[in-house]
Short mmCIF file of N, CA, C and O in Angstrom, two decimals:
data_model
loop_
_atom_site.label_atom_id
_atom_site.label_comp_id
_atom_site.label_asym_id
_atom_site.label_seq_id
_atom_site.Cartn_x
_atom_site.Cartn_y
_atom_site.Cartn_z
N UNK A 25 -121.26 65.09 119.66
CA UNK A 25 -121.30 64.08 118.71
C UNK A 25 -122.67 63.43 118.12
O UNK A 25 -123.17 62.89 119.37
N UNK A 26 -123.00 63.47 117.03
CA UNK A 26 -124.00 62.81 116.59
C UNK A 26 -124.08 61.35 116.64
O UNK A 26 -123.09 60.91 116.61
N UNK A 27 -125.21 60.69 116.60
CA UNK A 27 -125.19 59.16 117.17
C UNK A 27 -124.61 58.59 115.55
O UNK A 27 -123.84 57.70 115.66
N UNK A 28 -124.61 59.20 114.55
CA UNK A 28 -124.12 58.46 113.21
C UNK A 28 -122.69 58.59 113.20
O UNK A 28 -121.93 57.95 112.73
N UNK A 29 -122.43 59.65 114.08
CA UNK A 29 -120.96 59.64 114.07
C UNK A 29 -119.68 58.83 115.27
O UNK A 29 -118.70 59.00 115.10
N UNK A 30 -120.61 58.42 116.08
CA UNK A 30 -119.99 57.64 117.27
C UNK A 30 -119.08 56.31 116.42
O UNK A 30 -119.57 55.92 115.60
N UNK A 31 -117.91 56.38 117.19
CA UNK A 31 -116.79 55.33 116.49
C UNK A 31 -117.63 53.83 116.85
O UNK A 31 -118.22 54.10 118.01
N UNK A 32 -117.23 52.62 116.35
CA UNK A 32 -117.69 51.78 116.69
C UNK A 32 -117.22 51.23 117.95
O UNK A 32 -118.17 50.61 118.90
N UNK A 33 -116.25 51.19 118.62
CA UNK A 33 -115.69 51.09 119.89
C UNK A 33 -116.91 51.81 121.14
O UNK A 33 -117.92 50.99 122.01
N UNK A 34 -117.28 53.01 120.81
CA UNK A 34 -118.34 53.30 121.45
C UNK A 34 -119.77 52.81 121.46
O UNK A 34 -120.59 52.72 122.34
N UNK A 35 -120.04 52.73 120.57
CA UNK A 35 -121.53 51.89 120.15
C UNK A 35 -121.46 50.87 120.74
O UNK A 35 -122.15 50.11 121.19
N UNK A 36 -120.38 49.91 120.73
CA UNK A 36 -120.18 48.58 121.54
C UNK A 36 -120.13 49.07 122.71
O UNK A 36 -121.08 48.05 123.49
N UNK A 37 -119.54 49.63 123.56
CA UNK A 37 -119.67 50.05 124.73
C UNK A 37 -121.04 50.56 125.48
O UNK A 37 -121.31 49.79 126.22
N UNK A 38 -121.88 51.34 124.34
CA UNK A 38 -123.24 51.33 124.51
C UNK A 38 -124.06 50.09 124.66
O UNK A 38 -124.83 49.99 125.47
N UNK A 39 -124.05 49.21 123.57
CA UNK A 39 -124.48 48.03 123.62
C UNK A 39 -124.46 47.11 124.94
O UNK A 39 -125.48 46.63 125.61
N UNK A 40 -122.93 47.02 125.29
CA UNK A 40 -122.53 46.46 126.53
C UNK A 40 -123.31 47.20 127.53
O UNK A 40 -123.99 46.31 128.66
N UNK A 41 -123.53 48.41 127.49
CA UNK A 41 -124.13 49.12 128.75
C UNK A 41 -125.47 48.69 129.04
O UNK A 41 -125.99 48.47 130.10
N UNK A 42 -126.04 48.98 127.99
CA UNK A 42 -127.72 49.03 127.63
C UNK A 42 -128.14 47.60 127.89
O UNK A 42 -128.92 47.08 128.66
N UNK A 43 -127.09 46.24 127.74
CA UNK A 43 -127.58 44.70 127.98
C UNK A 43 -127.69 44.77 129.48
O UNK A 43 -128.46 43.92 130.23
N UNK A 44 -126.46 45.29 130.25
CA UNK A 44 -126.05 45.01 131.40
C UNK A 44 -127.20 45.59 132.14
O UNK A 44 -127.86 45.43 133.03
N UNK A 45 -127.54 47.09 131.99
CA UNK A 45 -128.56 47.69 132.47
C UNK A 45 -129.92 47.21 132.44
O UNK A 45 -130.52 47.10 133.18
N UNK A 46 -130.18 46.83 131.13
CA UNK A 46 -131.67 45.79 131.19
C UNK A 46 -131.56 44.81 131.85
O UNK A 46 -132.73 44.17 132.46
N UNK A 47 -130.52 43.63 132.24
CA UNK A 47 -130.57 42.62 132.71
C UNK A 47 -130.58 43.01 134.12
O UNK A 47 -131.17 42.16 135.06
N UNK A 48 -130.01 43.88 134.60
CA UNK A 48 -129.78 44.17 136.31
C UNK A 48 -131.29 45.03 136.75
O UNK A 48 -131.77 44.92 138.00
N UNK A 49 -131.72 45.70 135.61
CA UNK A 49 -132.89 46.44 136.10
C UNK A 49 -134.01 46.89 135.44
O UNK A 49 -135.31 47.12 135.70
N UNK A 50 -134.04 45.95 134.35
CA UNK A 50 -135.26 45.38 133.41
C UNK A 50 -135.28 46.42 132.42
O UNK A 50 -134.85 47.81 132.16
N UNK A 51 -135.82 46.15 131.26
CA UNK A 51 -135.90 46.69 129.98
C UNK A 51 -136.82 47.83 130.00
O UNK A 51 -137.73 47.53 130.59
N UNK A 52 -136.64 48.86 129.75
CA UNK A 52 -137.72 49.93 129.46
C UNK A 52 -137.75 50.19 127.65
O UNK A 52 -136.66 50.00 127.04
N UNK A 53 -138.71 51.04 127.75
CA UNK A 53 -139.14 51.49 126.27
C UNK A 53 -137.86 52.20 125.80
O UNK A 53 -137.06 51.58 124.44
N UNK A 54 -137.12 53.16 126.08
CA UNK A 54 -136.09 54.20 125.87
C UNK A 54 -134.91 53.10 126.05
O UNK A 54 -134.08 53.54 124.73
N UNK A 55 -134.63 52.12 126.94
CA UNK A 55 -133.41 51.54 126.69
C UNK A 55 -133.35 50.55 125.54
O UNK A 55 -132.25 50.26 124.80
N UNK A 56 -134.56 50.31 125.62
CA UNK A 56 -134.75 49.04 124.30
C UNK A 56 -134.63 49.80 122.81
O UNK A 56 -134.00 49.28 121.81
N UNK A 57 -135.46 50.91 122.68
CA UNK A 57 -135.24 51.73 121.15
C UNK A 57 -133.41 52.03 121.20
O UNK A 57 -132.82 52.11 120.06
N UNK A 58 -132.83 52.36 122.25
CA UNK A 58 -131.33 52.79 122.04
C UNK A 58 -130.61 51.61 121.94
O UNK A 58 -129.71 51.65 121.05
N UNK A 59 -130.71 50.58 122.50
CA UNK A 59 -130.12 49.25 122.30
C UNK A 59 -130.36 48.76 120.95
O UNK A 59 -129.57 48.85 120.20
N UNK A 60 -131.63 48.87 120.56
CA UNK A 60 -131.60 48.34 118.76
C UNK A 60 -130.95 49.45 117.59
O UNK A 60 -130.39 48.78 116.92
N UNK A 61 -130.94 50.61 118.39
CA UNK A 61 -130.09 51.95 117.29
C UNK A 61 -128.90 51.51 117.20
O UNK A 61 -128.27 50.93 115.82
N UNK A 62 -128.28 51.04 118.57
CA UNK A 62 -126.83 50.80 118.04
C UNK A 62 -126.25 49.55 118.03
O UNK A 62 -125.77 49.35 117.26
N UNK A 63 -127.16 48.35 118.26
CA UNK A 63 -126.97 47.29 117.50
C UNK A 63 -127.16 47.04 116.16
O UNK A 63 -126.74 46.40 115.22
N UNK A 64 -128.05 47.97 115.83
CA UNK A 64 -128.16 48.09 114.07
C UNK A 64 -127.00 48.43 113.18
O UNK A 64 -126.74 48.10 111.90
N UNK A 65 -126.39 49.56 114.09
CA UNK A 65 -125.11 50.28 113.49
C UNK A 65 -124.21 49.36 113.37
O UNK A 65 -123.67 49.26 112.72
N UNK A 66 -123.80 48.43 114.80
CA UNK A 66 -122.60 47.76 114.58
C UNK A 66 -122.68 46.44 113.73
O UNK A 66 -122.06 46.05 113.28
N UNK A 67 -124.01 46.21 113.85
CA UNK A 67 -124.35 44.65 112.92
C UNK A 67 -124.28 44.99 111.62
O UNK A 67 -123.93 43.95 110.82
N UNK A 68 -124.46 46.45 111.12
CA UNK A 68 -124.30 46.50 109.64
C UNK A 68 -122.53 47.12 109.23
O UNK A 68 -122.19 47.05 108.24
N UNK A 69 -121.95 47.21 110.25
CA UNK A 69 -120.65 47.62 110.10
C UNK A 69 -119.82 46.52 109.30
O UNK A 69 -119.91 45.29 109.32
N UNK A 70 -119.02 47.03 108.11
CA UNK A 70 -118.13 46.37 107.75
C UNK A 70 -116.69 46.18 108.37
O UNK A 70 -115.77 45.46 107.79
N UNK A 71 -116.45 46.67 109.43
CA UNK A 71 -115.38 46.61 109.89
C UNK A 71 -115.33 45.87 111.16
O UNK A 71 -113.89 45.42 111.97
N UNK A 72 -115.99 44.95 111.41
CA UNK A 72 -115.86 44.05 112.43
C UNK A 72 -116.03 42.29 112.09
O UNK A 72 -116.27 41.97 110.90
N UNK A 73 -115.55 41.63 112.58
CA UNK A 73 -115.15 40.12 113.00
C UNK A 73 -116.39 39.68 112.23
O UNK A 73 -117.63 39.82 113.02
N UNK A 74 -116.81 38.59 111.49
CA UNK A 74 -117.82 38.31 110.88
C UNK A 74 -118.73 37.37 111.76
O UNK A 74 -119.78 37.31 111.76
N UNK A 75 -117.86 36.64 113.03
CA UNK A 75 -118.34 36.02 113.77
C UNK A 75 -119.22 37.02 114.79
O UNK A 75 -120.11 36.66 115.47
N UNK A 76 -118.51 37.90 115.25
CA UNK A 76 -119.08 38.95 116.11
C UNK A 76 -120.47 39.69 115.12
O UNK A 76 -121.39 39.99 115.85
N UNK A 77 -120.34 39.70 114.14
CA UNK A 77 -121.13 40.36 113.58
C UNK A 77 -122.65 39.51 113.32
O UNK A 77 -123.64 40.08 113.31
N UNK A 78 -122.51 38.15 113.14
CA UNK A 78 -123.35 37.38 113.22
C UNK A 78 -124.23 37.21 114.59
O UNK A 78 -125.39 36.92 114.66
N UNK A 79 -123.11 37.28 115.64
CA UNK A 79 -123.80 37.17 116.77
C UNK A 79 -124.81 38.65 116.97
O UNK A 79 -125.44 38.05 117.51
N UNK A 80 -123.73 39.40 116.67
CA UNK A 80 -124.99 40.81 116.68
C UNK A 80 -126.20 40.82 115.85
O UNK A 80 -127.40 41.50 116.53
N UNK A 81 -126.21 40.58 114.91
CA UNK A 81 -127.31 39.93 114.03
C UNK A 81 -128.46 39.49 114.75
O UNK A 81 -129.53 39.72 114.70
N UNK A 82 -127.89 38.00 115.58
CA UNK A 82 -128.84 37.18 116.34
C UNK A 82 -129.32 38.18 117.39
O UNK A 82 -130.76 38.15 117.55
N UNK A 83 -128.63 38.72 118.39
CA UNK A 83 -129.18 39.64 119.47
C UNK A 83 -129.96 40.47 119.02
O UNK A 83 -131.10 40.53 119.57
N UNK A 84 -129.86 41.43 118.18
CA UNK A 84 -130.42 42.30 117.31
C UNK A 84 -131.93 41.87 117.15
O UNK A 84 -132.74 42.17 117.20
N UNK A 85 -132.00 40.55 116.45
CA UNK A 85 -133.01 39.72 116.32
C UNK A 85 -134.11 39.44 117.18
O UNK A 85 -135.14 39.79 117.15
N UNK A 86 -133.45 39.11 118.19
CA UNK A 86 -134.43 38.87 119.76
C UNK A 86 -134.77 40.30 120.15
O UNK A 86 -135.89 40.19 120.86
N UNK A 87 -133.89 41.26 120.25
CA UNK A 87 -134.29 42.51 120.85
C UNK A 87 -135.60 43.26 119.94
O UNK A 87 -136.20 43.99 120.38
N UNK A 88 -135.48 42.69 118.37
CA UNK A 88 -136.53 43.54 117.88
C UNK A 88 -138.00 43.00 118.52
O UNK A 88 -138.73 43.50 117.88
N UNK A 89 -137.88 42.01 119.29
CA UNK A 89 -139.32 41.29 119.20
C UNK A 89 -139.71 41.38 120.24
O UNK A 89 -140.65 41.37 121.11
N UNK A 90 -138.98 42.62 121.18
CA UNK A 90 -139.31 42.78 122.60
C UNK A 90 -139.75 44.11 122.64
O UNK A 90 -139.83 45.30 121.79
N UNK A 91 -141.07 44.27 123.10
CA UNK A 91 -141.96 45.58 123.25
C UNK A 91 -142.60 45.78 125.00
O UNK A 91 -142.47 44.94 125.79
N UNK A 92 -141.86 47.22 125.01
CA UNK A 92 -142.15 47.57 126.13
C UNK A 92 -143.21 48.76 126.24
O UNK A 92 -143.09 49.50 125.08
N UNK A 93 -143.86 49.11 127.13
CA UNK A 93 -144.67 50.18 127.18
C UNK A 93 -143.81 51.34 127.16
O UNK A 93 -142.79 51.55 127.89
N UNK A 94 -144.36 52.44 126.43
CA UNK A 94 -143.28 53.66 126.74
C UNK A 94 -143.32 54.30 127.89
O UNK A 94 -142.36 55.02 128.08
N UNK A 95 -144.08 53.98 129.00
CA UNK A 95 -144.24 54.43 130.30
C UNK A 95 -143.63 53.74 130.76
O UNK A 95 -143.72 53.82 132.39
N UNK A 96 -142.68 52.59 130.63
CA UNK A 96 -142.11 51.54 131.77
C UNK A 96 -140.89 52.34 132.17
O UNK A 96 -140.55 53.08 131.72
N UNK A 97 -140.73 52.10 133.48
CA UNK A 97 -139.55 52.30 134.30
C UNK A 97 -138.74 51.30 134.77
O UNK A 97 -139.46 50.28 134.74
N UNK A 98 -137.35 51.52 135.08
CA UNK A 98 -136.50 50.60 135.92
C UNK A 98 -136.68 50.48 137.11
O UNK A 98 -137.39 51.18 137.70
N UNK A 99 -136.36 48.92 137.62
CA UNK A 99 -136.63 48.73 138.82
C UNK A 99 -135.31 48.54 139.39
O UNK A 99 -134.48 48.14 139.19
N UNK A 100 -134.99 48.85 140.98
CA UNK A 100 -134.51 48.46 141.56
C UNK A 100 -134.39 46.92 141.92
O UNK A 100 -135.68 46.09 142.43
N UNK A 101 -133.23 46.13 141.71
CA UNK A 101 -133.01 44.71 142.00
C UNK A 101 -132.56 44.52 143.19
O UNK A 101 -130.92 44.65 142.80
N UNK A 102 -132.49 44.04 144.14
CA UNK A 102 -131.86 43.46 145.36
C UNK A 102 -131.39 42.14 145.51
O UNK A 102 -132.20 41.52 145.21
N UNK A 103 -130.21 41.85 145.56
CA UNK A 103 -130.21 40.30 145.86
C UNK A 103 -130.42 39.78 146.80
O UNK A 103 -130.63 40.16 147.65
N UNK A 104 -130.76 38.48 146.23
CA UNK A 104 -131.37 37.89 147.53
C UNK A 104 -130.47 37.34 149.00
O UNK A 104 -130.92 37.06 150.00
N UNK A 105 -128.85 37.59 148.50
CA UNK A 105 -128.27 37.33 149.80
C UNK A 105 -127.01 38.21 149.54
O UNK A 105 -127.12 39.29 148.60
N UNK A 106 -126.48 38.50 150.60
CA UNK A 106 -125.13 39.41 150.62
C UNK A 106 -123.95 38.60 151.08
O UNK A 106 -124.24 37.79 151.55
N UNK A 107 -122.90 39.60 150.72
CA UNK A 107 -121.81 39.02 151.45
C UNK A 107 -121.76 38.41 153.11
O UNK A 107 -122.46 39.08 153.77
N UNK A 108 -121.43 37.53 153.28
CA UNK A 108 -121.31 36.90 154.44
C UNK A 108 -122.81 35.73 154.73
O UNK A 108 -122.83 35.46 156.18
N UNK A 109 -123.54 35.93 153.95
CA UNK A 109 -124.48 35.54 154.29
C UNK A 109 -124.85 34.35 153.74
O UNK A 109 -124.86 34.15 152.36
N UNK A 110 -125.77 33.13 154.39
CA UNK A 110 -125.58 31.73 153.76
C UNK A 110 -127.25 31.62 153.81
O UNK A 110 -127.98 31.63 154.15
N UNK A 111 -127.64 30.92 152.73
CA UNK A 111 -128.72 30.38 152.47
C UNK A 111 -128.84 28.94 152.25
O UNK A 111 -127.81 28.07 151.69
N UNK A 112 -129.73 28.11 153.01
CA UNK A 112 -129.76 26.84 153.07
C UNK A 112 -131.06 26.45 152.61
O UNK A 112 -132.34 27.09 153.33
#
């Protein structure tokens, strides 16, 4: 399936996945480029609620200003606490 042929629901799923991955492991050049591509496509869609469209356009605006080094790599992020552990 070509990227241009992706259904809206799959593009939204890709946006959610890429946002989650970037939040958990850090933004990388390739994730950022893919996220922008999917955001542009869904933000231009005429099939979505106007409020969702506005939100996606705002999110895209923020991600358009993100610059990652082409050799950037994701990092493993370990929580500071784990189940059963208390911090004081």
